[in-house]
Coordinates of C-alpha atoms and ligand atoms in Angstrom, one line a residue:
X1 CA 123.7 183.0 104.9
X2 CA 124.7 180.7 107.5
X3 CA 128.0 180.2 109.0
X4 CA 130.2 177.0 107.9
X5 CA 129.4 174.9 111.2
X6 CA 125.2 174.9 110.8
X7 CA 124.3 171.4 109.5
X8 CA 120.7 171.6 110.8
X9 CA 118.1 173.7 108.5
X10 CA 114.4 173.9 108.8
X11 CA 112.6 173.0 105.4
X12 CA 111.6 176.4 104.9
X13 CA 115.5 177.6 104.9
X14 CA 115.7 175.0 102.2
X15 CA 113.7 176.4 99.8
X16 CA 114.3 179.7 100.6
X17 CA 115.2 182.0 97.4
X18 CA 118.4 184.1 97.5
X19 CA 117.2 187.5 97.3
X20 CA 117.0 189.1 93.8
X21 CA 116.3 192.2 91.8
X22 CA 114.2 191.0 88.6
X23 CA 112.3 187.8 88.2
X24 CA 113.2 185.2 84.9
X25 CA 110.1 185.4 82.5
X26 CA 109.5 183.6 79.8
X27 CA 107.0 184.4 77.0
X28 CA 104.8 186.1 79.7
X29 CA 105.1 183.5 82.4
X30 CA 107.2 183.7 85.7
X31 CA 109.5 181.2 86.0
X32 CA 111.5 180.6 89.3
X33 CA 115.1 181.9 90.2
X34 CA 115.4 185.6 89.2
X35 CA 118.1 188.3 88.4
X36 CA 120.8 189.7 91.6
X37 CA 121.7 193.3 91.1
X38 CA 124.4 192.5 88.9
X39 CA 122.1 191.2 86.2
X40 CA 123.3 187.6 87.3
X41 CA 120.8 184.3 86.6
X42 CA 120.2 183.2 90.6
X43 CA 118.4 179.9 91.0
X44 CA 115.6 178.9 93.1
X45 CA 116.0 178.0 96.4
X46 CA 119.6 178.0 96.9
X47 CA 120.2 180.7 99.8
X48 CA 120.6 178.4 102.3
X49 CA 120.4 174.7 100.6
X50 CA 123.7 175.4 98.5
X51 CA 126.1 176.5 101.6
X52 CA 124.1 173.3 103.9
X53 CA 124.8 170.7 101.0
X54 CA 128.7 172.6 101.0
X55 CA 128.6 171.9 104.5
X56 CA 127.7 168.2 104.8
X57 CA 129.7 167.5 102.4
X58 CA 132.9 168.7 104.4
X59 CA 131.4 166.8 107.3
X60 CA 131.4 163.9 105.3
X61 CA 135.0 163.5 104.1
X62 CA 135.9 164.9 107.4
X63 CA 134.7 162.7 109.3
X64 CA 134.4 159.5 107.2
X65 CA 138.0 160.0 106.0
X66 CA 136.0 158.9 102.1
X67 CA 136.0 160.8 99.0
X68 CA 132.5 161.4 97.8
X69 CA 130.3 158.9 95.5
X70 CA 130.5 160.1 91.9
X71 CA 128.5 158.0 88.5
X72 CA 132.1 157.7 87.5
X73 CA 132.7 159.8 84.3
X74 CA 134.5 157.7 82.3
X75 CA 130.5 155.9 82.2
X76 CA 128.9 159.0 80.1
X77 CA 128.5 158.6 76.7
X78 CA 128.5 161.2 74.2
X79 CA 124.7 162.3 73.0
X80 CA 123.3 160.5 70.5
X81 CA 122.8 162.3 68.5
X82 CA 125.7 164.9 68.9
X83 CA 125.9 168.3 68.0
X84 CA 127.5 168.1 64.1
X85 CA 124.5 165.6 63.7
X86 CA 121.8 167.8 65.1
X87 CA 122.6 171.2 63.0
X88 CA 123.2 168.9 59.8
X89 CA 119.6 168.0 60.4
X90 CA 118.5 171.3 61.2
X91 CA 120.1 172.8 58.3
X92 CA 119.1 170.3 55.7
X93 CA 115.5 171.5 57.1
X94 CA 114.5 168.4 59.4
X95 CA 113.7 170.3 62.3
X96 CA 111.1 167.6 64.2
X97 CA 113.8 165.2 65.1
X98 CA 114.5 168.2 67.3
X99 CA 111.3 169.5 68.1
X100 CA 110.7 166.1 69.8
X101 CA 113.9 165.7 71.4
X102 CA 113.3 169.2 73.3
X103 CA 109.9 168.6 74.2
X104 CA 111.1 164.9 75.4
X105 CA 113.6 166.5 77.8
X106 CA 111.1 169.0 79.2
X107 CA 108.4 166.1 80.0
X108 CA 111.1 164.8 81.7
X109 CA 111.9 167.0 83.6
X110 CA 108.6 167.3 84.6
X111 CA 108.9 163.7 86.0
X112 CA 111.4 165.5 88.8
X113 CA 107.7 165.9 90.5
X114 CA 107.2 162.8 91.6
X115 CA 110.4 162.9 93.6
X116 CA 108.9 164.3 96.5
X117 CA 106.4 161.7 96.8
X118 CA 108.8 159.3 97.0
X119 CA 108.4 157.5 101.2
X120 CA 111.3 157.6 103.3
X121 CA 111.3 155.3 106.0
X122 CA 112.8 157.0 109.6
X123 CA 116.3 156.5 109.0
X124 CA 117.0 155.1 112.4
X125 CA 115.1 152.3 111.4
X126 CA 118.0 151.4 108.4
X127 CA 120.9 153.2 109.5
X128 CA 122.9 152.4 112.2
X129 CA 124.7 155.4 112.7
X130 CA 123.5 158.8 113.4
X131 CA 122.8 160.9 110.5
X132 CA 121.7 163.8 112.5
X133 CA 123.0 167.5 110.8
X134 CA 123.5 165.5 107.4
X135 CA 121.6 166.0 104.3
X136 CA 119.5 161.9 104.6
X137 CA 117.9 163.6 107.5
X138 CA 117.0 167.0 105.0
X139 CA 115.7 164.5 102.9
X140 CA 112.1 164.8 103.7
X141 CA 113.0 168.2 105.1
X142 CA 113.0 170.4 101.6
X143 CA 116.1 168.4 100.1
X144 CA 113.2 166.0 97.9
X145 CA 110.7 169.4 97.9
X146 CA 113.3 171.9 96.4
X147 CA 114.2 169.2 93.8
X148 CA 110.6 168.4 92.7
X149 CA 109.5 173.0 92.4
X150 CA 112.9 173.1 90.3
X151 CA 111.8 170.6 87.4
X152 CA 107.9 170.9 87.8
X153 CA 107.5 174.1 88.7
X154 CA 106.0 175.4 92.0
X155 CA 102.0 176.7 92.3
X156 CA 102.3 179.8 89.1
X157 CA 106.1 179.7 89.1
X158 CA 107.3 177.5 86.0
X159 CA 110.2 175.2 86.9
X160 CA 112.5 173.0 84.2
X161 CA 109.4 171.9 82.3
X162 CA 108.7 175.4 81.7
X163 CA 112.0 176.3 80.6
X164 CA 112.5 173.4 77.6
X165 CA 109.6 174.0 76.3
X166 CA 110.1 177.8 76.3
X167 CA 114.1 177.4 74.6
X168 CA 112.0 174.9 72.1
X169 CA 110.1 177.3 70.9
X170 CA 112.2 180.2 71.2
X171 CA 114.8 178.2 68.6
X172 CA 112.6 176.4 66.5
X173 CA 109.8 179.5 66.6
X174 CA 107.1 177.7 67.8
X175 CA 106.8 174.6 66.0
X176 CA 103.5 172.1 66.5
X177 CA 103.8 169.7 68.9
X178 CA 102.2 166.3 68.9
X179 CA 100.3 165.0 72.0
X180 CA 102.1 161.4 70.4
X181 CA 105.4 162.6 72.3
X182 CA 104.0 162.8 75.5
X183 CA 101.9 159.4 75.1
X184 CA 105.3 157.6 73.4
X185 CA 107.4 158.6 76.0
X186 CA 105.1 157.5 78.7
X187 CA 104.6 154.0 76.6
X188 CA 108.6 154.0 76.4
X189 CA 108.9 154.1 81.1
X190 CA 107.5 150.6 80.7
X191 CA 105.9 149.1 83.8
X192 CA 106.2 146.7 86.3
X193 CA 109.2 146.6 89.5
X194 CA 112.6 145.4 89.2
X195 CA 114.4 142.3 91.0
X196 CA 115.0 143.2 94.3
X197 CA 119.2 143.1 95.4
X198 CA 118.7 143.5 98.3
X199 CA 115.3 141.3 99.7
X200 CA 117.1 141.5 103.1
X201 CA 116.4 145.4 103.4
X202 CA 112.3 145.3 102.6
X203 CA 111.1 147.5 99.4
X204 CA 111.1 150.3 101.3
X205 CA 115.0 151.2 101.5
X206 CA 115.9 149.5 98.4
X207 CA 113.4 151.6 96.8
X208 CA 114.4 154.8 98.1
X209 CA 118.8 154.0 97.2
X210 CA 117.2 153.1 94.2
X211 CA 115.8 155.5 93.4
X212 CA 118.1 158.2 94.6
X213 CA 120.8 156.6 92.9
X214 CA 118.8 156.4 89.9
X215 CA 117.9 160.2 90.1
X216 CA 121.4 161.0 91.0
X217 CA 122.8 159.2 86.7
X218 CA 119.4 160.6 84.9
X219 CA 120.9 163.8 86.2
X220 CA 125.1 163.1 85.4
X221 CA 124.0 161.7 82.3
X222 CA 122.0 164.9 81.4
X223 CA 124.7 167.1 81.8
X224 CA 125.9 166.1 78.6
X225 CA 122.5 165.9 77.3
X226 CA 122.2 169.8 77.8
X227 CA 125.6 170.9 77.0
X228 CA 124.5 169.3 73.7
X229 CA 121.1 171.7 73.9
X230 CA 123.4 174.7 74.9
X231 CA 125.3 174.0 72.0
X232 CA 122.8 173.9 69.0
X233 CA 120.8 176.5 70.0
X234 CA 123.0 179.2 70.4
X235 CA 124.3 178.4 67.2
X236 CA 122.7 181.4 64.6
X237 CA 122.2 178.8 62.1
X238 CA 119.9 176.8 63.2
X239 CA 118.6 178.5 65.8
X240 CA 115.9 181.3 65.7
X241 CA 116.5 183.0 69.2
X242 CA 119.9 181.9 69.6
X243 CA 120.2 184.4 72.6
X244 CA 117.4 183.4 74.7
X245 CA 117.5 179.8 73.8
X246 CA 121.0 179.3 74.8
X247 CA 120.3 181.4 78.3
X248 CA 117.4 179.6 79.4
X249 CA 119.3 176.5 78.8
X250 CA 122.1 178.2 81.0
X251 CA 120.0 179.1 83.6
X252 CA 118.8 175.3 83.9
X253 CA 121.7 173.9 83.5
X254 CA 123.1 176.5 86.8
X255 CA 120.0 175.3 88.9
X256 CA 121.0 171.3 87.8
X257 CA 124.1 171.6 90.3
X258 CA 122.1 171.4 93.4
X259 CA 120.5 168.4 92.5
X260 CA 123.9 166.0 91.6
X261 CA 125.4 167.4 95.0
X262 CA 122.7 166.8 97.5
X263 CA 122.1 163.2 95.8
X264 CA 125.9 162.2 95.8
X265 CA 125.6 163.8 99.7
X266 CA 123.3 161.4 100.8
X267 CA 124.7 158.3 99.1
X268 CA 128.1 159.0 100.8
X269 CA 126.5 159.0 103.9
X270 CA 124.4 156.0 103.5
X271 CA 128.3 154.6 101.8
X272 CA 130.2 155.7 104.6
X273 CA 127.4 154.0 107.6
X274 CA 125.7 150.2 107.7
X275 CA 122.6 149.6 107.2
X276 CA 119.9 147.2 108.8
X277 CA 117.7 144.3 107.5
X278 CA 114.6 143.6 108.4
X279 CA 116.1 141.9 110.8
X280 CA 118.0 143.9 112.8
X281 CA 121.0 142.7 111.0
X282 CA 124.2 144.6 109.3
X283 CA 124.6 145.2 105.6
X284 CA 127.5 147.4 104.6
X285 CA 126.6 150.7 103.3
X286 CA 129.3 151.2 100.7
X287 CA 127.7 148.4 99.0
X288 CA 124.3 148.6 98.1
X289 CA 125.3 151.3 96.8
X290 CA 128.3 150.3 94.7
X291 CA 125.7 148.1 93.4
X292 CA 122.6 149.8 93.0
X293 CA 124.8 152.0 90.9
X294 CA 126.0 149.7 88.8
X295 CA 122.5 148.5 87.9
X296 CA 121.4 152.1 86.9
X297 CA 124.4 152.9 85.4
X298 CA 124.5 150.1 83.0
X299 CA 120.6 150.4 82.6
X300 CA 120.7 154.3 81.6
X301 CA 124.2 153.2 78.7
X302 CA 121.6 150.4 77.4
X303 CA 119.1 152.9 77.2
X304 CA 121.8 155.3 75.2
X305 CA 124.3 152.9 73.5
X306 CA 121.6 150.3 72.1
X307 CA 118.0 152.0 72.2
X308 CA 118.4 155.6 71.1
X309 CA 120.5 155.8 68.5
X310 CA 118.2 153.1 67.0
X311 CA 114.9 155.7 68.0
X312 CA 116.7 158.2 66.8
X313 CA 117.3 156.9 63.1
X314 CA 114.2 155.7 62.7
X315 CA 112.6 159.3 63.7
X316 CA 114.6 161.0 60.9
X317 CA 113.3 158.1 58.7
X318 CA 110.0 158.7 59.6
X319 CA 109.9 163.0 59.9
X320 CA 112.1 163.9 57.5
X321 CA 110.8 165.3 54.3
X322 CA 113.3 165.1 52.1
X323 CA 114.0 164.1 48.5
X324 CA 117.0 161.3 49.2
X325 CA 116.5 159.3 52.6
X326 CA 119.4 157.4 52.4
X327 CA 121.8 160.4 51.1
X328 CA 120.7 162.0 54.6
X329 CA 120.8 159.1 56.6
X330 CA 124.3 158.5 55.0
X331 CA 125.8 162.0 56.1
X332 CA 124.2 161.7 59.3
X333 CA 126.0 158.9 60.2
X334 CA 129.3 160.0 58.9
X335 CA 129.0 162.9 62.0
X336 CA 128.6 160.3 64.7
X337 CA 131.2 159.9 68.0
X338 CA 132.6 156.7 68.6
X339 CA 132.8 155.6 72.5
X340 CA 132.7 152.0 73.7
X341 CA 132.1 152.0 77.2
X342 CA 134.7 151.2 79.8
X343 CA 135.5 147.4 80.4
X344 CA 133.0 146.5 83.0
X345 CA 130.2 148.3 81.5
X346 CA 130.2 146.6 78.0
X347 CA 128.4 143.8 78.4
X348 CA 124.8 145.1 78.1
X349 CA 122.6 142.9 77.8
X350 CA 118.9 143.3 79.2
X351 CA 118.3 142.6 82.7
X352 CA 115.8 143.6 85.2
X353 CA 116.4 146.3 86.8
X354 CA 113.8 149.2 84.9
X355 CA 116.2 152.9 85.4
X356 CA 113.3 155.9 85.1
X357 CA 113.5 157.2 81.0
X358 CA 116.4 159.3 81.1
X359 CA 118.1 161.7 78.3
Ligands
LIG401 FE1 116.5 170.3 85.8
LIG402 FE1 117.5 168.0 88.1

């Protein structure tokens, strides 16, 4: 284990596993993580990664005197449908929507592999101050790679992509999975680059920061989605494997914490520094992170508040095989959780600022 003053780690260290006694095996597939001598689940690649992130966070707070960046808690809208609505559908024999929602979570987790492809320009070309011994300096030194492996699996080892599929198959007794779930999701992701907010920084720098902010937003919003899934899948009244399926979701949730923490650390480190434009003029890192975050949160809220409820209701109407669909929808709607975004996020008019499709 590293001591608290260690701030520089090799890629091998960032990717190193805590020793475990037993692997996590799901439906014959060895997954990441494992169980220690006390039978507790230990997340993958956390032996050095977790203490490293803690050390970088402590250093950031001590040297900058500022708190760590976060996606404000009051912007996190409740999951649609909520647990009561999802359970109501399952109790009513309407299972296809839940099959799709869990499949979509698995697919989006798999997209996490893309983070390893994100180009990181040399830090000294766009950050004025030193970055030695920071999370930023380790993005390409294991942090992005560990994140990609956690989400999408690595080599023969399953990751969240496979674990969500397994949770779905256990809880809903191996449902038939339509290939159209994948193609629909890809189609919804849309194409095209969002317009630049800071063209003077150059596209690669803005893309890097935008990507990190958007992935952090997805991770933070996903926490409410995953809590929702755990609540539904652990209920023996509606889940065919309340222990196994809910445990898998619990393991996944514990693996997510390092993702949130390293991203907010790296973004905090940018916030506390001065960025350099293409012609070497200074720009406040704080402003860049804040503006890109506000746009990402707005896009996330637009998707969760405007687009998702419509899609959810359409999907139920399309797939429910019940006598009185209007009555089903009436009862479903009556269980909804009313929620209004904070005043500063009330205007959700469409704008060009794509965020990856989240949850
Ligand atoms: Fe994940
Ligand atoms: Fe994650």
